[in-house]
């Protein structure tokens, strides 16, 4: 259920601004209507801490052995002293890196000239010998040699080019690039690099010692983020010479608690219903014990229904569970997921933050085992049907090995496809009913168009059975249903509470061609549920292929067979999970949600409060 929100305005005297903000933060119920940027210092503090903690991960020691104590949480003063040392070390490492890079580049530039002391050349220049050095090609060297004004000494050849030392510069008529004398020789540069490396190692030691205080960094980051949020609220609050005020959204069921806090803190306040055209109202979903199991999936996908949209979390969970089971499709895989879930539950020891994930995995794994059992699929092994108990669990018309039950392969495939289409039609029809219920409550006449879509879905379902499976269906009434549905959508699709009947009718007729295309799309949506059959069969075929490869190894090669089975089924499980994301989630988020009128435009309800964990 999506909780109803109220717009609340809180007013206090300017002198008590901080007290008002502290009280609202302690109350932790008000989602600020606007959020201005926090003060720069508050924002930079969290950003710098986060970046520094990320850098220190590279210096973190290996995982601690059991029984070894974690590094203690540092006090603010202790942390700040350590933190400033880390920042200084990082800055120094950056400077040292630049120095080493520059020294290395200088060595590369002068190494062809050999190791010499630039200071000695400087002494010669002071003594009156203004030496310049050049590398000359054969023609340029002959020109210099023939010029009586050029006084030069021929040096060792470098890369088949003549090198010369000239007293004074070469004349402009001789094209040659002069060698710039370095400030330091190669020996000095090497010593400089070695010194930089030594200092760099000292910095590394500082960072390694600081890396063990990851928990302290997390604590300080949380504190910095809370300060950043407080600063944002402070910047958001408006004021004049006498009063300061702030507005936000409050769940209606928490209004009594807010009134008590307002009375205790002596705030002036007012509340009103949120405006009909307000598109910034946050969504707070109140999950039930069952529907709450799907919350981890919503969090991973980053989706949330809009404030004025319907809450379909329960239906999403039920259909997602079925889709997961059909796509994974193997009871053996389901058992592995169940065992992994039990291990995960033991390791997390009932931590509340993992409870929904654990329960969800339990449901998904058990559903997969059930579906795999009724289809007779255990690691893709046909021999499983030789086990009486496993064979007794199978529904013959669903069996992936139909020969054991006197069912033809074609009949079995048609049954699974019909089941997939039926699930799709039921889900999409349910989406239409959800939209109809919502629109009737809003006195929105376009609910008749959704009724038309409901008729269209039934017709498209029957058409799918006729075209794909070849069921004997009188097609004439089906096309009549499609025609009726088309008319209902055209005539009532553009109706809304803010339009007259004539305006809605005119707009609907103008969209007739779009409705025609959407009607065709409706058939595609029903047909798209065949992916439940296709992806499940693909997973079975892959597991059977790896089993067949492994069966070809005998004798000492049996070890290789085990490797093939483990790797093959491991890859297949990964591919099945990806298929759940691509196909199972899609059917819920697009086909079903679109039919129910959901666009997942929700803004998460994030009240102004002291957070107990870092918000990513």
XYZ file of C-alpha atoms in Angstrom:
616
model
C 0.000 0.000 0.000
C 1.260 3.477 -0.900
C 0.848 5.692 2.139
C -1.070 8.950 1.782
C 1.024 12.092 2.254
C 0.269 15.510 3.699
C 2.081 18.766 2.960
C 3.287 20.262 6.239
C 4.696 23.724 6.969
C 6.743 24.328 10.134
C 7.491 27.805 11.467
C 9.700 29.004 14.312
C 11.515 32.159 15.362
C 14.818 32.951 13.651
C 16.706 32.629 16.932
C 15.489 29.036 17.275
C 16.311 27.873 13.765
C 18.869 25.302 14.915
C 16.521 24.013 17.607
C 13.777 23.566 14.993
C 16.082 21.691 12.628
C 17.430 19.528 15.460
C 13.874 18.664 16.511
C 12.794 17.794 12.980
C 15.891 15.676 12.490
C 15.284 13.829 15.754
C 11.643 13.294 14.750
C 12.797 11.812 11.430
C 9.460 12.027 9.590
C 9.535 15.099 7.330
C 10.599 14.611 3.703
C 11.747 18.099 2.690
C 9.793 19.556 -0.213
C 12.930 21.178 -1.555
C 16.542 20.348 -0.903
C 19.094 23.015 -1.648
C 22.755 22.211 -1.943
C 24.615 21.957 1.365
C 27.444 24.278 2.348
C 30.544 23.531 0.298
C 32.635 22.528 3.295
C 30.061 19.945 4.426
C 29.811 18.461 0.947
C 33.572 18.352 0.396
C 34.171 16.672 3.748
C 32.100 13.617 2.818
C 33.501 13.474 -0.732
C 37.110 13.632 0.453
C 36.543 11.027 3.158
C 34.874 8.711 0.652
C 37.687 9.057 -1.907
C 40.358 8.568 0.741
C 38.669 5.452 2.118
C 38.512 4.082 -1.427
C 42.239 4.682 -1.963
C 43.094 2.968 1.332
C 41.377 -0.218 0.161
C 44.492 -0.858 -1.961
C 46.598 -0.794 1.206
C 44.256 -2.851 3.380
C 45.768 -5.986 4.936
C 44.523 -9.409 3.989
C 41.358 -10.653 5.666
C 41.919 -11.094 9.345
C 42.047 -14.572 10.723
C 39.355 -15.665 13.148
C 39.901 -14.537 16.676
C 41.997 -11.528 15.705
C 40.529 -8.289 17.029
C 39.324 -5.585 14.697
C 41.006 -2.176 14.872
C 39.187 -0.004 17.437
C 36.986 2.916 16.404
C 39.060 6.065 16.825
C 37.786 9.107 18.664
C 37.212 12.243 16.585
C 40.530 13.724 17.718
C 42.476 10.531 17.064
C 40.856 10.067 13.680
C 41.528 13.642 12.610
C 45.204 13.304 13.488
C 45.470 10.056 11.525
C 43.366 11.420 8.650
C 45.485 14.535 8.179
C 48.568 12.296 8.107
C 46.931 10.192 5.382
C 46.047 13.258 3.300
C 49.609 14.570 3.675
C 50.997 11.166 2.639
C 48.742 11.030 -0.414
C 49.705 14.558 -1.451
C 53.382 13.725 -0.979
C 53.034 10.518 -3.012
C 51.472 12.525 -5.839
C 54.331 15.040 -5.753
C 56.937 12.273 -5.587
C 55.344 10.532 -8.536
C 55.636 13.714 -10.593
C 59.263 14.145 -9.548
C 60.137 10.557 -10.477
C 58.323 10.877 -13.780
C 60.172 14.102 -14.603
C 63.528 12.605 -13.587
C 62.883 9.483 -15.648
C 61.971 11.573 -18.695
C 65.158 13.627 -18.241
C 67.278 10.476 -18.069
C 65.707 9.237 -21.308
C 66.493 12.581 -22.940
C 70.176 12.766 -21.974
C 71.228 9.112 -21.686
C 72.542 9.030 -25.269
C 75.060 11.733 -24.272
C 76.336 9.646 -21.388
C 76.748 10.483 -17.733
C 78.402 13.855 -17.205
C 78.384 16.600 -14.617
C 76.443 19.684 -15.772
C 78.125 21.652 -12.977
C 81.497 21.285 -14.701
C 80.072 22.730 -17.910
C 78.737 25.629 -15.879
C 82.250 26.252 -14.498
C 83.673 26.261 -18.048
C 81.055 28.806 -19.085
C 81.985 31.016 -16.132
C 85.612 30.691 -17.225
C 84.711 32.118 -20.646
C 84.096 28.941 -22.632
C 80.530 29.294 -23.867
C 80.018 25.717 -25.081
C 76.971 24.601 -27.048
C 76.256 21.022 -28.064
C 74.656 19.745 -31.271
C 73.846 16.527 -33.115
C 74.480 16.960 -36.836
C 73.634 14.947 -39.913
C 76.432 14.380 -42.444
C 75.607 17.460 -44.609
C 75.246 19.794 -41.630
C 78.519 18.541 -40.140
C 80.376 19.221 -43.433
C 78.884 22.724 -43.552
C 80.017 23.402 -39.981
C 83.449 21.925 -40.665
C 83.941 24.160 -43.739
C 82.821 27.321 -41.948
C 85.993 29.088 -40.663
C 83.977 30.989 -38.072
C 82.803 27.804 -36.350
C 85.055 26.574 -33.569
C 83.997 23.078 -32.647
C 85.203 19.842 -31.126
C 83.947 16.568 -32.536
C 82.591 14.213 -29.878
C 81.509 10.568 -29.927
C 78.923 9.564 -32.550
C 75.377 9.088 -31.233
C 72.910 7.014 -33.253
C 75.079 7.430 -36.401
C 74.979 11.214 -36.049
C 77.948 13.465 -35.366
C 77.951 15.283 -32.056
C 79.948 18.431 -31.585
C 80.772 20.967 -28.910
C 80.824 24.490 -30.310
C 82.218 27.603 -28.687
C 79.352 29.960 -29.254
C 76.241 29.048 -31.200
C 76.152 27.677 -34.732
C 75.126 30.203 -37.348
C 71.495 30.178 -38.507
C 72.592 28.945 -41.932
C 73.385 25.537 -40.449
C 70.086 23.782 -39.482
C 70.732 21.924 -36.245
C 68.911 21.365 -32.960
C 70.882 22.330 -29.894
C 71.097 19.918 -26.971
C 69.802 21.610 -23.805
C 72.186 21.053 -20.923
C 70.332 19.418 -18.006
C 70.421 20.780 -14.494
C 71.515 17.398 -13.172
C 73.490 14.504 -14.548
C 72.254 10.933 -14.861
C 73.899 9.848 -11.597
C 72.223 12.692 -9.726
C 68.881 11.936 -11.345
C 69.124 8.245 -10.401
C 69.902 9.194 -6.794
C 66.935 11.571 -6.849
C 64.641 8.773 -8.051
C 65.969 6.421 -5.356
C 65.330 9.071 -2.703
C 61.793 9.575 -4.030
C 61.223 5.823 -3.899
C 62.414 5.736 -0.288
C 60.070 8.556 0.702
C 57.272 6.912 -1.285
C 57.781 3.703 0.711
C 57.499 5.729 3.947
C 54.196 7.143 2.699
C 53.019 3.612 1.875
C 53.711 2.548 5.442
C 51.585 5.424 6.747
C 48.743 4.402 4.437
C 49.015 0.720 5.388
C 48.746 1.606 9.070
C 45.727 3.819 8.365
C 44.015 1.178 6.185
C 43.170 -0.968 9.223
C 40.837 1.786 10.442
C 38.202 1.215 7.779
C 35.459 1.098 10.432
C 36.589 4.516 11.695
C 36.424 5.898 8.166
C 32.912 4.510 7.737
C 31.845 6.086 11.028
C 33.277 9.456 10.027
C 31.712 9.225 6.560
C 28.327 8.568 8.154
C 28.813 11.533 10.453
C 29.885 13.701 7.506
C 26.877 12.628 5.445
C 24.519 13.460 8.291
C 26.192 16.859 8.611
C 25.810 17.316 4.865
C 22.082 16.543 5.112
C 21.716 18.928 8.040
C 23.526 21.644 6.104
C 21.201 21.064 3.148
C 18.148 21.425 5.406
C 19.615 24.581 6.919
C 20.168 26.075 3.476
C 16.647 25.025 2.438
C 14.892 26.715 5.362
C 13.612 30.183 4.432
C 13.450 33.153 6.770
C 12.824 36.829 7.231
C 13.774 39.142 10.093
C 11.535 37.368 12.594
C 10.649 33.873 11.457
C 12.155 30.807 9.815
C 10.088 28.153 8.076
C 10.452 24.922 6.158
C 7.993 22.642 4.355
C 7.861 18.988 3.507
C 5.804 15.841 3.085
C 4.604 13.758 6.003
C 2.871 10.337 5.966
C -0.723 10.875 7.085
C -0.513 8.068 9.638
C 2.393 9.903 11.356
C 0.482 13.173 11.677
C -0.402 12.547 15.335
C 3.245 11.897 16.214
C 4.227 15.097 14.404
C 1.588 17.123 16.294
C 2.971 15.902 19.609
C 6.518 16.893 18.586
C 5.316 20.292 17.347
C 3.578 20.928 20.659
C 6.613 19.864 22.680
C 8.959 22.044 20.615
C 6.492 24.966 20.370
C 6.491 25.046 16.559
C 3.798 26.807 14.614
C 2.626 24.541 11.818
C -0.008 23.951 9.173
C -0.931 21.007 6.992
C -2.875 20.494 3.787
C -3.516 17.847 1.154
C -0.869 17.618 -1.526
C -1.767 19.478 -4.712
C -3.164 17.460 -7.594
C -0.461 18.760 -9.929
C 2.392 18.196 -7.470
C 4.749 15.705 -9.131
C 7.361 15.777 -6.363
C 5.354 13.878 -3.745
C 7.524 11.046 -2.398
C 6.376 7.433 -2.363
C 6.386 5.434 0.843
C 5.306 1.856 0.265
C 3.928 -0.001 3.260
C 4.758 -3.616 2.512
C 2.948 -6.601 3.942
C 4.737 -9.672 5.282
C 4.480 -11.372 1.891
C 4.731 -8.427 -0.502
C 7.749 -7.120 1.438
C 9.801 -10.043 0.140
C 10.004 -8.388 -3.280
C 11.553 -5.209 -1.839
C 15.175 -6.392 -2.411
C 14.360 -6.841 -6.113
C 12.896 -3.323 -6.281
C 15.997 -1.966 -4.536
C 18.349 -3.743 -6.941
C 16.399 -2.552 -9.992
C 16.020 0.937 -8.528
C 12.295 1.074 -9.289
C 9.485 2.569 -7.235
C 5.845 3.279 -8.132
C 4.816 6.907 -8.329
C 2.789 8.418 -5.503
C -0.412 8.304 -7.554
C 0.293 4.894 -9.098
C -0.937 1.538 -7.830
C 1.020 -0.685 -5.485
C 1.471 -3.993 -7.299
C 4.219 -5.371 -5.046
C 2.219 -8.447 -3.982
C 1.327 -9.396 -7.556
C 4.854 -8.590 -8.709
C 6.209 -10.966 -6.074
C 3.826 -13.816 -6.952
C 4.425 -13.640 -10.695
C 8.171 -13.066 -10.289
C 8.352 -16.230 -8.183
C 6.586 -18.230 -10.904
C 8.739 -16.730 -13.666
C 11.912 -17.452 -11.684
C 10.905 -21.070 -11.202
C 9.976 -21.571 -14.870
C 13.140 -19.913 -16.208
C 15.559 -21.716 -13.872
C 13.359 -24.770 -14.443
C 15.546 -27.398 -12.746
C 14.795 -28.902 -9.340
C 18.484 -29.762 -8.915
C 19.430 -26.128 -9.423
C 16.671 -25.173 -7.007
C 18.181 -27.481 -4.385
C 21.593 -25.851 -4.854
C 20.053 -22.389 -4.432
C 18.219 -23.640 -1.320
C 21.433 -25.023 0.190
C 23.256 -21.782 -0.625
C 20.445 -19.828 1.027
C 20.694 -21.946 4.191
C 24.465 -21.354 4.325
C 23.942 -17.608 3.785
C 21.273 -17.523 6.518
C 23.636 -19.254 8.959
C 26.494 -16.874 8.148
C 24.366 -13.753 8.516
C 22.899 -15.188 11.740
C 19.478 -13.679 11.252
C 20.687 -10.089 10.682
C 17.630 -7.967 10.046
C 19.056 -6.253 6.969
C 19.360 -9.631 5.228
C 16.078 -11.138 6.407
C 14.019 -10.201 3.324
C 16.757 -11.447 0.997
C 16.972 -14.768 2.858
C 13.197 -15.293 2.857
C 12.961 -14.319 -0.817
C 15.681 -16.808 -1.759
C 13.938 -19.509 0.268
C 10.685 -18.899 -1.613
C 12.382 -18.729 -5.027
C 14.456 -21.867 -4.464
C 11.487 -23.887 -3.156
C 9.339 -22.716 -6.092
C 12.098 -23.811 -8.471
C 12.292 -27.226 -6.819
C 8.508 -27.625 -7.140
C 8.451 -26.606 -10.816
C 11.466 -28.800 -11.590
C 9.819 -31.731 -9.792
C 6.522 -31.500 -11.686
C 8.421 -31.280 -14.995
C 10.816 -34.094 -14.009
C 13.977 -31.989 -14.377
C 16.886 -32.854 -12.062
C 20.188 -31.479 -13.401
C 18.878 -32.302 -16.878
C 19.314 -36.041 -16.233
C 16.835 -38.308 -18.000
C 17.871 -41.114 -15.659
C 16.074 -39.269 -12.829
C 12.840 -40.662 -14.260
C 14.032 -44.148 -13.326
C 13.633 -43.167 -9.662
C 10.022 -44.029 -8.694
C 9.706 -41.234 -6.133
C 10.902 -38.522 -8.556
C 8.723 -39.921 -11.331
C 5.672 -39.868 -9.063
C 6.098 -36.093 -8.568
C 5.760 -35.358 -12.271
C 2.605 -34.023 -13.930
C 2.644 -36.094 -17.164
C 1.487 -33.315 -19.506
C 4.273 -31.043 -18.134
C 7.014 -33.695 -18.223
C 10.253 -32.758 -19.988
C 10.711 -36.484 -20.659
C 7.178 -37.252 -21.933
C 8.030 -40.729 -23.276
C 8.048 -42.066 -19.708
C 4.385 -41.061 -19.342
C 2.967 -41.981 -22.711
C 2.749 -38.337 -23.806
C 4.058 -37.104 -27.153
C 6.728 -34.394 -27.227
C 4.432 -32.149 -29.282
C 1.592 -32.477 -26.774
C 3.959 -31.681 -23.895
C 5.358 -28.594 -25.644
C 1.876 -27.354 -26.494
C 0.812 -27.762 -22.859
C 3.744 -25.690 -21.566
C 3.199 -23.031 -24.227
C -0.502 -22.852 -23.392
C 0.377 -22.527 -19.719
C 2.787 -19.674 -20.549
C 0.163 -17.866 -22.625
C -2.411 -18.412 -19.878
C -0.100 -16.929 -17.258
C 0.531 -13.957 -19.527
C -3.144 -13.374 -20.234
C -4.004 -13.636 -16.521
C -1.248 -11.219 -15.543
C -2.099 -8.649 -18.203
C -5.838 -8.963 -17.481
C -5.065 -8.410 -13.805
C -3.132 -5.276 -14.784
C -6.222 -3.991 -16.619
C -8.431 -4.727 -13.598
C -6.023 -2.845 -11.316
C -6.157 0.155 -13.654
C -9.972 -0.040 -13.887
C -10.323 -0.097 -10.091
C -8.032 2.902 -9.708
C -9.769 4.969 -12.382
C -13.256 4.231 -11.086
C -12.151 5.509 -7.678
C -10.851 8.677 -9.388
C -14.110 9.025 -11.375
C -12.053 8.785 -14.549
C -14.236 7.568 -17.435
C -11.211 6.184 -19.271
C -11.705 3.036 -17.195
C -13.980 1.922 -20.027
C -10.927 1.927 -22.319
C -9.137 -0.359 -19.849
C -12.169 -2.618 -20.008
C -11.633 -2.610 -23.751
C -8.015 -3.642 -23.231
C -9.210 -6.449 -20.978
C -11.443 -7.713 -23.822
C -8.518 -7.343 -26.246
C -6.235 -9.395 -24.009
C -8.728 -12.271 -23.867
C -9.119 -12.114 -27.633
C -5.354 -12.017 -28.229
C -4.922 -14.969 -25.881
C -7.414 -17.027 -27.887
C -5.770 -15.906 -31.120
C -2.363 -17.025 -29.790
C -3.717 -20.473 -28.968
C -5.232 -20.691 -32.446
C -2.121 -19.572 -34.350
C 0.691 -21.097 -32.262
C -0.746 -24.236 -30.732
C -3.403 -24.914 -33.345
C -6.316 -25.212 -30.924
C -9.745 -25.472 -32.459
C -11.270 -22.051 -31.832
C -14.058 -20.235 -33.675
C -12.047 -17.282 -34.890
C -15.011 -15.071 -35.879
C -16.021 -14.138 -32.294
C -12.347 -13.474 -31.538
C -12.093 -10.826 -34.244
C -15.427 -9.402 -33.105
C -13.977 -9.044 -29.585
C -10.928 -7.271 -31.011
C -13.196 -4.889 -32.900
C -15.290 -4.106 -29.798
C -12.116 -3.585 -27.771
C -10.721 -1.230 -30.422
C -13.880 0.885 -30.377
C -13.956 1.102 -26.583
C -10.331 2.229 -26.450
C -10.777 4.790 -29.247
C -13.962 6.251 -27.758
C -12.925 6.336 -24.093
C -9.108 6.192 -24.096
C -8.646 9.976 -23.910
C -11.277 10.630 -21.231
C -10.130 12.273 -18.010
C -11.734 14.162 -15.076
C -10.553 17.513 -16.441
C -12.147 16.974 -19.880
C -15.719 17.042 -21.061
C -17.084 13.939 -22.777
C -16.918 15.706 -26.134
C -13.297 16.760 -25.622
C -12.326 13.239 -24.603
C -14.153 11.734 -27.584
C -12.463 14.147 -29.987
C -9.006 13.396 -28.565
C -9.690 9.653 -28.659
C -10.728 9.695 -32.323
C -7.572 11.660 -33.141
C -5.499 8.842 -31.617
C -7.278 6.071 -33.535
C -4.214 5.067 -35.551
C -2.066 4.905 -32.396
C -4.708 2.694 -30.775
C -4.598 0.445 -33.848
C -0.842 0.020 -33.435
C -1.233 -0.572 -29.695
C -3.809 -3.278 -30.428
C -1.261 -5.091 -32.569
C 1.281 -4.544 -29.796
C -1.147 -6.171 -27.350
C -0.933 -9.382 -29.382
C 2.865 -9.156 -29.208
C 2.717 -8.680 -25.439
C 0.657 -11.843 -24.983
C 2.956 -13.720 -27.361
C 6.022 -12.497 -25.458
C 5.152 -14.808 -22.558
C 6.244 -17.734 -24.723
C 9.750 -16.775 -23.575
C 8.956 -18.594 -20.303
C 8.692 -21.811 -22.296
C 11.586 -21.050 -24.656
C 14.136 -19.961 -22.055
C 13.261 -22.900 -19.795
C 13.735 -25.346 -22.670
C 17.041 -23.680 -23.627
C 18.362 -24.168 -20.094
C 17.327 -27.825 -20.180
C 19.017 -28.346 -23.561
C 22.273 -26.825 -22.285
C 22.337 -29.018 -19.173
C 21.589 -32.100 -21.301
C 24.427 -31.180 -23.673
C 26.989 -30.972 -20.893
C 25.704 -34.224 -19.416
C 26.121 -35.844 -22.827
C 29.695 -34.546 -23.163
C 30.588 -35.805 -19.687
C 29.048 -39.222 -20.447
C 31.577 -39.673 -23.252
C 34.525 -39.862 -20.851
C 35.445 -43.232 -19.339
C 38.156 -44.736 -17.171
C 40.776 -42.263 -15.904
C 39.048 -39.485 -17.848
C 36.145 -39.615 -15.390
C 37.851 -36.721 -13.547
C 37.554 -34.647 -16.707
C 33.876 -35.608 -16.899
C 33.342 -34.241 -13.381
C 35.057 -30.972 -14.377
C 32.833 -30.680 -17.473
C 29.691 -31.256 -15.404
C 30.678 -28.738 -12.718
C 31.728 -26.018 -15.157
C 28.840 -26.687 -17.546
C 26.102 -26.602 -14.942
C 27.782 -23.635 -13.218
C 27.691 -21.626 -16.437
C 24.116 -22.723 -17.085
C 22.987 -21.537 -13.654
C 24.632 -18.147 -14.271
C 22.933 -17.878 -17.661
C 19.601 -18.822 -16.085
C 19.976 -16.055 -13.499
C 20.736 -13.569 -16.283
C 17.630 -14.799 -18.090
C 15.564 -14.104 -14.981
C 16.768 -10.493 -15.066
C 16.277 -10.093 -18.812
C 12.981 -11.946 -19.174
C 11.378 -12.538 -15.779
C 11.823 -8.955 -14.603
C 10.864 -7.523 -17.998
C 7.467 -9.240 -18.039
C 6.657 -7.620 -14.684
C 8.195 -4.195 -15.237
C 7.014 -3.679 -18.822
C 4.084 -5.859 -19.922
C 2.296 -6.167 -16.567
C 3.158 -2.706 -15.266
C 2.225 -1.059 -18.545
C -1.191 -2.714 -18.459
C -1.664 -1.587 -14.856
C -0.714 1.982 -15.774
C 2.592 2.041 -13.877
C 5.548 4.061 -15.119
C 7.720 3.562 -11.990
C 8.183 7.310 -11.582
C 8.357 7.216 -7.794
C 10.534 9.492 -5.680
C 11.780 7.605 -2.632
C 10.533 8.836 0.741
C 13.698 10.005 2.500
C 12.834 11.876 5.684
C 15.205 14.373 7.258
C 16.791 12.356 10.054
C 20.020 11.022 11.499
C 20.876 8.084 9.273
C 22.388 4.982 10.856
C 24.069 3.881 7.629
C 25.655 5.600 4.668
C 23.226 6.315 1.833
C 24.874 5.564 -1.486
